């Protein structure tokens, strides 16, 4: 190990338990609910194996009145739940890590639809999903007593399940304790409302009682957001956020501090650099003598160790870094820094959770597949025979497939038409603020260049004859996709008048085309490309307008938590936004448009240039030529179905595993089956 990183491997006493090192795999939604314990255990066990000293269970509701309906979270309601938790803890302990659990009541963040109890909080309030037509009820003294008992009971169950650390959760605008503390939410006139001490009362009581239940057996952590970076912004790191730490300073065994709401806590690389929470959390260690844990999308060991050395944090928390590379600590310990698969900060993982499905990750295609497909993030079983694979295209799909097959022992050749290897990620990483995208190629190319059984050719466009001549056992076409120029998109499938001969596409811009004069961008893609290019062009001084047929700009970015930041960015850069506006044609001097709902014509939007960002079509010309010659091959990544970078990486991985025969016999994957009672 590089001695510089030794502080990260010092054990740390946390109340009655001792963490083996300073790496904490944080509580975060993983998309496997209490109904899918096996997949969830697979994720956590892999992290413990990968060297994370503490591995956290995701948010676990303490009783049925906390009801995040429709989201795949955990429960610790009764003895039956304890069984699955105990199994999870056992698998974490087997690798020498500690297990923690974030015990939570989500208060007015609850939705109360699934379990049938109305959300409850300090006062009658709109639930914290404003678009849902629901209000919370104000908790009575009896409710408060019941809540305290529920916390006690959940702590007892956590102990029974074998956890080492139980959390009192008061962060993310998603905890009833936070709601009681918050001056905007707490309008009570009894001893639980009004003054700061009164608003803190419930939090303090729950913490004291959790400590009492925990006894000398397990540690008690508090997760608390010291600063509201979004929302009402009443709790701040130099105001009541600090006052809470001062008031409860040495009561918990561990402070786990962050910022609120979730969208700011999980900032993407486009908007927040590594370590972005430090300005808000650095005061905490000056106020308490207890260990302090924090996050900030830490992926660089130098940044991590600097947090310890400068006395900002005692423990380094990673949610996304532990998703992207469950073996990050082990690699550091073994002096293999270059092998770390750094999170790119894209929040595809968050998007998977937002839509209620199992965790997905751009950098780590094996996440969620540990149990159900038996995929390990680091180990690929050897191929039965040493075979020869040709991969055409060096984007994320081609490189990932190459890596899997090479690790299994195949001889792998990658041929890339362009001068540089890396495909779309290499080019998209040149867009301002998307530089981290390049890590997808960097990690894989570094690995491939270390291997004797891999040959990488740039500047090598292959045609069908060249592929045939190569005579590979397997041919994978990772030839990617091109943006449509004709305006055919996701809401309007056919081309738009005048686009084909006039529009620029993102491919043109990424290949170096420049735009002079006012530009109108037509966005029927709804993810980052249109607005990222809009921001880049605006920064270069162009007058930019962005038109989209959907009611909001960059709709998918609501799932990655970026939409509010992106819209603010557009405002800041003076980009004019025209949502709910559908293009009907390019006139040569402007974009003809109509209302997207009624079809009523709207005034033309004058512009010198048109940038069409609508949809992509796979590049299958080589595939067709190979088919004509009768040469078997697989299309992978965008060439199979254009999608996200994550879907390309995943596709490359899956196809490679299929070639290796590493799929269950029935071709499916293991499923978690519900029990039938009737
Ligand atoms: P994916 O996301 O599926 O990996 P990319 O678009 O990132 O797709 O990468 C596809 C790559 O394939 C591009 O860099 C492109 O230049 C390359 N490519 C396409 N056709 C050929 C070909 N006939 N020979 C070599 N490389 C090709
Ligand atoms: Fe990081 Fe993106 Fe993976 Fe999430 S999906 S862990 S943000 S690389």
PDB file of N, CA and C in Angstrom, residues 428-483:
ATOM      1  N   UNK A 428     -18.150  13.110 -25.890  1.00  0.00           N
ATOM      2  CA  UNK A 428     -19.080  13.852 -25.026  1.00  0.00           C
ATOM      3  C   UNK A 428     -18.352  14.473 -23.833  1.00  0.00           C
ATOM      4  N   UNK A 429     -17.254  13.851 -23.420  1.00  0.00           N
ATOM      5  CA  UNK A 429     -16.499  14.397 -22.283  1.00  0.00           C
ATOM      6  C   UNK A 429     -15.893  15.757 -22.613  1.00  0.00           C
ATOM      7  N   UNK A 430     -15.896  16.120 -23.905  1.00  0.00           N
ATOM      8  CA  UNK A 430     -15.357  17.442 -24.281  1.00  0.00           C
ATOM      9  C   UNK A 430     -16.400  18.543 -24.100  1.00  0.00           C
ATOM     10  N   UNK A 431     -17.636  18.169 -23.870  1.00  0.00           N
ATOM     11  CA  UNK A 431     -18.669  19.189 -23.618  1.00  0.00           C
ATOM     12  C   UNK A 431     -18.411  19.766 -22.228  1.00  0.00           C
ATOM     13  N   UNK A 432     -18.615  21.071 -22.072  1.00  0.00           N
ATOM     14  CA  UNK A 432     -18.226  21.669 -20.788  1.00  0.00           C
ATOM     15  C   UNK A 432     -18.996  21.026 -19.635  1.00  0.00           C
ATOM     16  N   UNK A 433     -18.273  20.761 -18.576  1.00  0.00           N
ATOM     17  CA  UNK A 433     -18.776  20.139 -17.341  1.00  0.00           C
ATOM     18  C   UNK A 433     -19.113  18.652 -17.451  1.00  0.00           C
ATOM     19  N   UNK A 434     -18.812  18.031 -18.581  1.00  0.00           N
ATOM     20  CA  UNK A 434     -19.051  16.581 -18.692  1.00  0.00           C
ATOM     21  C   UNK A 434     -17.737  15.795 -18.757  1.00  0.00           C
ATOM     22  N   UNK A 435     -16.649  16.419 -18.329  1.00  0.00           N
ATOM     23  CA  UNK A 435     -15.342  15.775 -18.454  1.00  0.00           C
ATOM     24  C   UNK A 435     -15.306  14.405 -17.767  1.00  0.00           C
ATOM     25  N   UNK A 436     -16.051  14.250 -16.655  1.00  0.00           N
ATOM     26  CA  UNK A 436     -15.999  12.984 -15.902  1.00  0.00           C
ATOM     27  C   UNK A 436     -16.520  11.806 -16.731  1.00  0.00           C
ATOM     28  N   UNK A 437     -17.303  12.078 -17.770  1.00  0.00           N
ATOM     29  CA  UNK A 437     -17.795  10.986 -18.627  1.00  0.00           C
ATOM     30  C   UNK A 437     -16.614  10.175 -19.180  1.00  0.00           C
ATOM     31  N   UNK A 438     -15.497  10.875 -19.389  1.00  0.00           N
ATOM     32  CA  UNK A 438     -14.324  10.237 -19.991  1.00  0.00           C
ATOM     33  C   UNK A 438     -13.776   9.086 -19.163  1.00  0.00           C
ATOM     34  N   UNK A 439     -14.117   9.057 -17.858  1.00  0.00           N
ATOM     35  CA  UNK A 439     -13.605   7.979 -17.004  1.00  0.00           C
ATOM     36  C   UNK A 439     -14.080   6.602 -17.463  1.00  0.00           C
ATOM     37  N   UNK A 440     -15.214   6.570 -18.150  1.00  0.00           N
ATOM     38  CA  UNK A 440     -15.730   5.276 -18.626  1.00  0.00           C
ATOM     39  C   UNK A 440     -14.722   4.643 -19.576  1.00  0.00           C
ATOM     40  N   UNK A 441     -14.168   5.469 -20.465  1.00  0.00           N
ATOM     41  CA  UNK A 441     -13.150   4.950 -21.391  1.00  0.00           C
ATOM     42  C   UNK A 441     -11.797   4.835 -20.699  1.00  0.00           C
ATOM     43  N   UNK A 442     -11.443   5.826 -19.893  1.00  0.00           N
ATOM     44  CA  UNK A 442     -10.103   5.825 -19.270  1.00  0.00           C
ATOM     45  C   UNK A 442      -9.857   4.543 -18.474  1.00  0.00           C
ATOM     46  N   UNK A 443     -10.819   4.195 -17.624  1.00  0.00           N
ATOM     47  CA  UNK A 443     -10.649   3.009 -16.777  1.00  0.00           C
ATOM     48  C   UNK A 443     -10.429   1.767 -17.643  1.00  0.00           C
ATOM     49  N   UNK A 444     -11.284   1.620 -18.648  1.00  0.00           N
ATOM     50  CA  UNK A 444     -11.235   0.386 -19.453  1.00  0.00           C
ATOM     51  C   UNK A 444      -9.985   0.343 -20.329  1.00  0.00           C
ATOM     52  N   UNK A 445      -9.627   1.474 -20.906  1.00  0.00           N
ATOM     53  CA  UNK A 445      -8.441   1.477 -21.760  1.00  0.00           C
ATOM     54  C   UNK A 445      -7.190   1.186 -20.941  1.00  0.00           C
ATOM     55  N   UNK A 446      -7.124   1.750 -19.730  1.00  0.00           N
ATOM     56  CA  UNK A 446      -5.950   1.486 -18.883  1.00  0.00           C
ATOM     57  C   UNK A 446      -5.835  -0.018 -18.617  1.00  0.00           C
ATOM     58  N   UNK A 447      -6.960  -0.621 -18.246  1.00  0.00           N
ATOM     59  CA  UNK A 447      -6.943  -2.059 -17.950  1.00  0.00           C
ATOM     60  C   UNK A 447      -6.523  -2.862 -19.184  1.00  0.00           C
ATOM     61  N   UNK A 448      -7.127  -2.536 -20.321  1.00  0.00           N
ATOM     62  CA  UNK A 448      -6.870  -3.310 -21.538  1.00  0.00           C
ATOM     63  C   UNK A 448      -5.401  -3.191 -21.961  1.00  0.00           C
ATOM     64  N   UNK A 449      -4.835  -2.008 -21.726  1.00  0.00           N
ATOM     65  CA  UNK A 449      -3.434  -1.796 -22.146  1.00  0.00           C
ATOM     66  C   UNK A 449      -2.439  -2.575 -21.292  1.00  0.00           C
ATOM     67  N   UNK A 450      -2.897  -3.049 -20.140  1.00  0.00           N
ATOM     68  CA  UNK A 450      -1.994  -3.863 -19.302  1.00  0.00           C
ATOM     69  C   UNK A 450      -1.986  -5.336 -19.722  1.00  0.00           C
ATOM     70  N   UNK A 451      -2.870  -5.716 -20.630  1.00  0.00           N
ATOM     71  CA  UNK A 451      -3.075  -7.148 -20.875  1.00  0.00           C
ATOM     72  C   UNK A 451      -2.396  -7.593 -22.171  1.00  0.00           C
ATOM     73  N   UNK A 452      -1.688  -8.711 -22.066  1.00  0.00           N
ATOM     74  CA  UNK A 452      -0.951  -9.215 -23.219  1.00  0.00           C
ATOM     75  C   UNK A 452      -1.842  -9.811 -24.297  1.00  0.00           C
ATOM     76  N   UNK A 453      -3.061 -10.142 -23.938  1.00  0.00           N
ATOM     77  CA  UNK A 453      -3.934 -10.811 -24.918  1.00  0.00           C
ATOM     78  C   UNK A 453      -4.902  -9.833 -25.595  1.00  0.00           C
ATOM     79  N   UNK A 454      -4.573  -8.529 -25.533  1.00  0.00           N
ATOM     80  CA  UNK A 454      -5.459  -7.518 -26.129  1.00  0.00           C
ATOM     81  C   UNK A 454      -4.677  -6.675 -27.131  1.00  0.00           C
ATOM     82  N   UNK A 455      -5.272  -6.464 -28.300  1.00  0.00           N
ATOM     83  CA  UNK A 455      -4.664  -5.550 -29.272  1.00  0.00           C
ATOM     84  C   UNK A 455      -5.679  -4.466 -29.589  1.00  0.00           C
ATOM     85  N   UNK A 456      -5.232  -3.223 -29.489  1.00  0.00           N
ATOM     86  CA  UNK A 456      -6.129  -2.096 -29.737  1.00  0.00           C
ATOM     87  C   UNK A 456      -5.641  -1.357 -30.985  1.00  0.00           C
ATOM     88  N   UNK A 457      -6.513  -1.232 -31.967  1.00  0.00           N
ATOM     89  CA  UNK A 457      -6.146  -0.487 -33.178  1.00  0.00           C
ATOM     90  C   UNK A 457      -7.035   0.737 -33.321  1.00  0.00           C
ATOM     91  N   UNK A 458      -6.429   1.931 -33.289  1.00  0.00           N
ATOM     92  CA  UNK A 458      -7.180   3.135 -33.652  1.00  0.00           C
ATOM     93  C   UNK A 458      -6.996   3.344 -35.150  1.00  0.00           C
ATOM     94  N   UNK A 459      -7.746   4.316 -35.689  1.00  0.00           N
ATOM     95  CA  UNK A 459      -7.577   4.672 -37.105  1.00  0.00           C
ATOM     96  C   UNK A 459      -7.791   3.478 -38.027  1.00  0.00           C
ATOM     97  N   UNK A 460      -8.677   2.596 -37.674  1.00  0.00           N
ATOM     98  CA  UNK A 460      -8.826   1.341 -38.412  1.00  0.00           C
ATOM     99  C   UNK A 460     -10.281   1.034 -38.746  1.00  0.00           C
ATOM    100  N   UNK A 461     -10.826   1.776 -39.697  1.00  0.00           N
ATOM    101  CA  UNK A 461     -12.205   1.455 -40.103  1.00  0.00           C
ATOM    102  C   UNK A 461     -12.234   0.083 -40.779  1.00  0.00           C
ATOM    103  N   UNK A 462     -13.111  -0.768 -40.326  1.00  0.00           N
ATOM    104  CA  UNK A 462     -13.179  -2.110 -40.919  1.00  0.00           C
ATOM    105  C   UNK A 462     -14.410  -2.222 -41.805  1.00  0.00           C
ATOM    106  N   UNK A 463     -14.258  -2.891 -42.954  1.00  0.00           N
ATOM    107  CA  UNK A 463     -15.443  -3.235 -43.739  1.00  0.00           C
ATOM    108  C   UNK A 463     -15.659  -4.747 -43.629  1.00  0.00           C
ATOM    109  N   UNK A 464     -16.703  -5.223 -44.288  1.00  0.00           N
ATOM    110  CA  UNK A 464     -17.080  -6.631 -44.111  1.00  0.00           C
ATOM    111  C   UNK A 464     -15.958  -7.567 -44.561  1.00  0.00           C
ATOM    112  N   UNK A 465     -15.276  -7.187 -45.643  1.00  0.00           N
ATOM    113  CA  UNK A 465     -14.197  -8.053 -46.156  1.00  0.00           C
ATOM    114  C   UNK A 465     -13.075  -8.159 -45.118  1.00  0.00           C
ATOM    115  N   UNK A 466     -12.751  -7.016 -44.512  1.00  0.00           N
ATOM    116  CA  UNK A 466     -11.677  -7.023 -43.509  1.00  0.00           C
ATOM    117  C   UNK A 466     -12.071  -7.899 -42.318  1.00  0.00           C
ATOM    118  N   UNK A 467     -13.324  -7.816 -41.933  1.00  0.00           N
ATOM    119  CA  UNK A 467     -13.791  -8.642 -40.806  1.00  0.00           C
ATOM    120  C   UNK A 467     -13.709 -10.118 -41.194  1.00  0.00           C
ATOM    121  N   UNK A 468     -14.147 -10.415 -42.416  1.00  0.00           N
ATOM    122  CA  UNK A 468     -14.132 -11.815 -42.876  1.00  0.00           C
ATOM    123  C   UNK A 468     -12.700 -12.349 -42.884  1.00  0.00           C
ATOM    124  N   UNK A 469     -11.802 -11.525 -43.376  1.00  0.00           N
ATOM    125  CA  UNK A 469     -10.394 -11.920 -43.470  1.00  0.00           C
ATOM    126  C   UNK A 469      -9.802 -12.202 -42.086  1.00  0.00           C
ATOM    127  N   UNK A 470     -10.268 -11.464 -41.100  1.00  0.00           N
ATOM    128  CA  UNK A 470      -9.732 -11.609 -39.744  1.00  0.00           C
ATOM    129  C   UNK A 470      -9.991 -13.018 -39.198  1.00  0.00           C
ATOM    130  N   UNK A 471     -11.136 -13.572 -39.577  1.00  0.00           N
ATOM    131  CA  UNK A 471     -11.443 -14.957 -39.192  1.00  0.00           C
ATOM    132  C   UNK A 471     -11.582 -15.187 -37.696  1.00  0.00           C
ATOM    133  N   UNK A 472     -12.214 -14.259 -37.002  1.00  0.00           N
ATOM    134  CA  UNK A 472     -12.369 -14.394 -35.548  1.00  0.00           C
ATOM    135  C   UNK A 472     -13.408 -15.462 -35.198  1.00  0.00           C
ATOM    136  N   UNK A 473     -13.248 -16.038 -33.994  1.00  0.00           N
ATOM    137  CA  UNK A 473     -14.285 -16.969 -33.514  1.00  0.00           C
ATOM    138  C   UNK A 473     -15.584 -16.215 -33.211  1.00  0.00           C
ATOM    139  N   UNK A 474     -15.433 -14.982 -32.707  1.00  0.00           N
ATOM    140  CA  UNK A 474     -16.612 -14.160 -32.371  1.00  0.00           C
ATOM    141  C   UNK A 474     -16.402 -12.754 -32.910  1.00  0.00           C
ATOM    142  N   UNK A 475     -17.456 -12.207 -33.473  1.00  0.00           N
ATOM    143  CA  UNK A 475     -17.392 -10.819 -33.950  1.00  0.00           C
ATOM    144  C   UNK A 475     -18.461 -10.015 -33.221  1.00  0.00           C
ATOM    145  N   UNK A 476     -18.021  -8.949 -32.573  1.00  0.00           N
ATOM    146  CA  UNK A 476     -18.967  -8.063 -31.888  1.00  0.00           C
ATOM    147  C   UNK A 476     -18.937  -6.707 -32.569  1.00  0.00           C
ATOM    148  N   UNK A 477     -20.085  -6.236 -32.988  1.00  0.00           N
ATOM    149  CA  UNK A 477     -20.135  -4.912 -33.609  1.00  0.00           C
ATOM    150  C   UNK A 477     -20.653  -3.906 -32.589  1.00  0.00           C
ATOM    151  N   UNK A 478     -19.715  -3.061 -32.147  1.00  0.00           N
ATOM    152  CA  UNK A 478     -20.065  -1.986 -31.201  1.00  0.00           C
ATOM    153  C   UNK A 478     -19.928  -0.672 -31.951  1.00  0.00           C
ATOM    154  N   UNK A 479     -20.645  -0.593 -33.070  1.00  0.00           N
ATOM    155  CA  UNK A 479     -20.420   0.508 -34.011  1.00  0.00           C
ATOM    156  C   UNK A 479     -21.227   1.758 -33.678  1.00  0.00           C
ATOM    157  N   UNK A 480     -21.991   1.713 -32.618  1.00  0.00           N
ATOM    158  CA  UNK A 480     -22.621   2.932 -32.109  1.00  0.00           C
ATOM    159  C   UNK A 480     -23.837   3.386 -32.883  1.00  0.00           C
ATOM    160  N   UNK A 481     -24.173   4.657 -32.696  1.00  0.00           N
ATOM    161  CA  UNK A 481     -25.377   5.227 -33.293  1.00  0.00           C
ATOM    162  C   UNK A 481     -25.082   6.660 -33.712  1.00  0.00           C
ATOM    163  N   UNK A 482     -25.897   7.170 -34.621  1.00  0.00           N
ATOM    164  CA  UNK A 482     -25.750   8.557 -35.074  1.00  0.00           C
ATOM    165  C   UNK A 482     -27.032   9.321 -34.774  1.00  0.00           C
ATOM    166  N   UNK A 483     -26.883  10.588 -34.452  1.00  0.00           N
ATOM    167  CA  UNK A 483     -28.059  11.420 -34.224  1.00  0.00           C
ATOM    168  C   UNK A 483     -28.797  11.634 -35.543  1.00  0.00           C
TER     169      UNK A 483
END
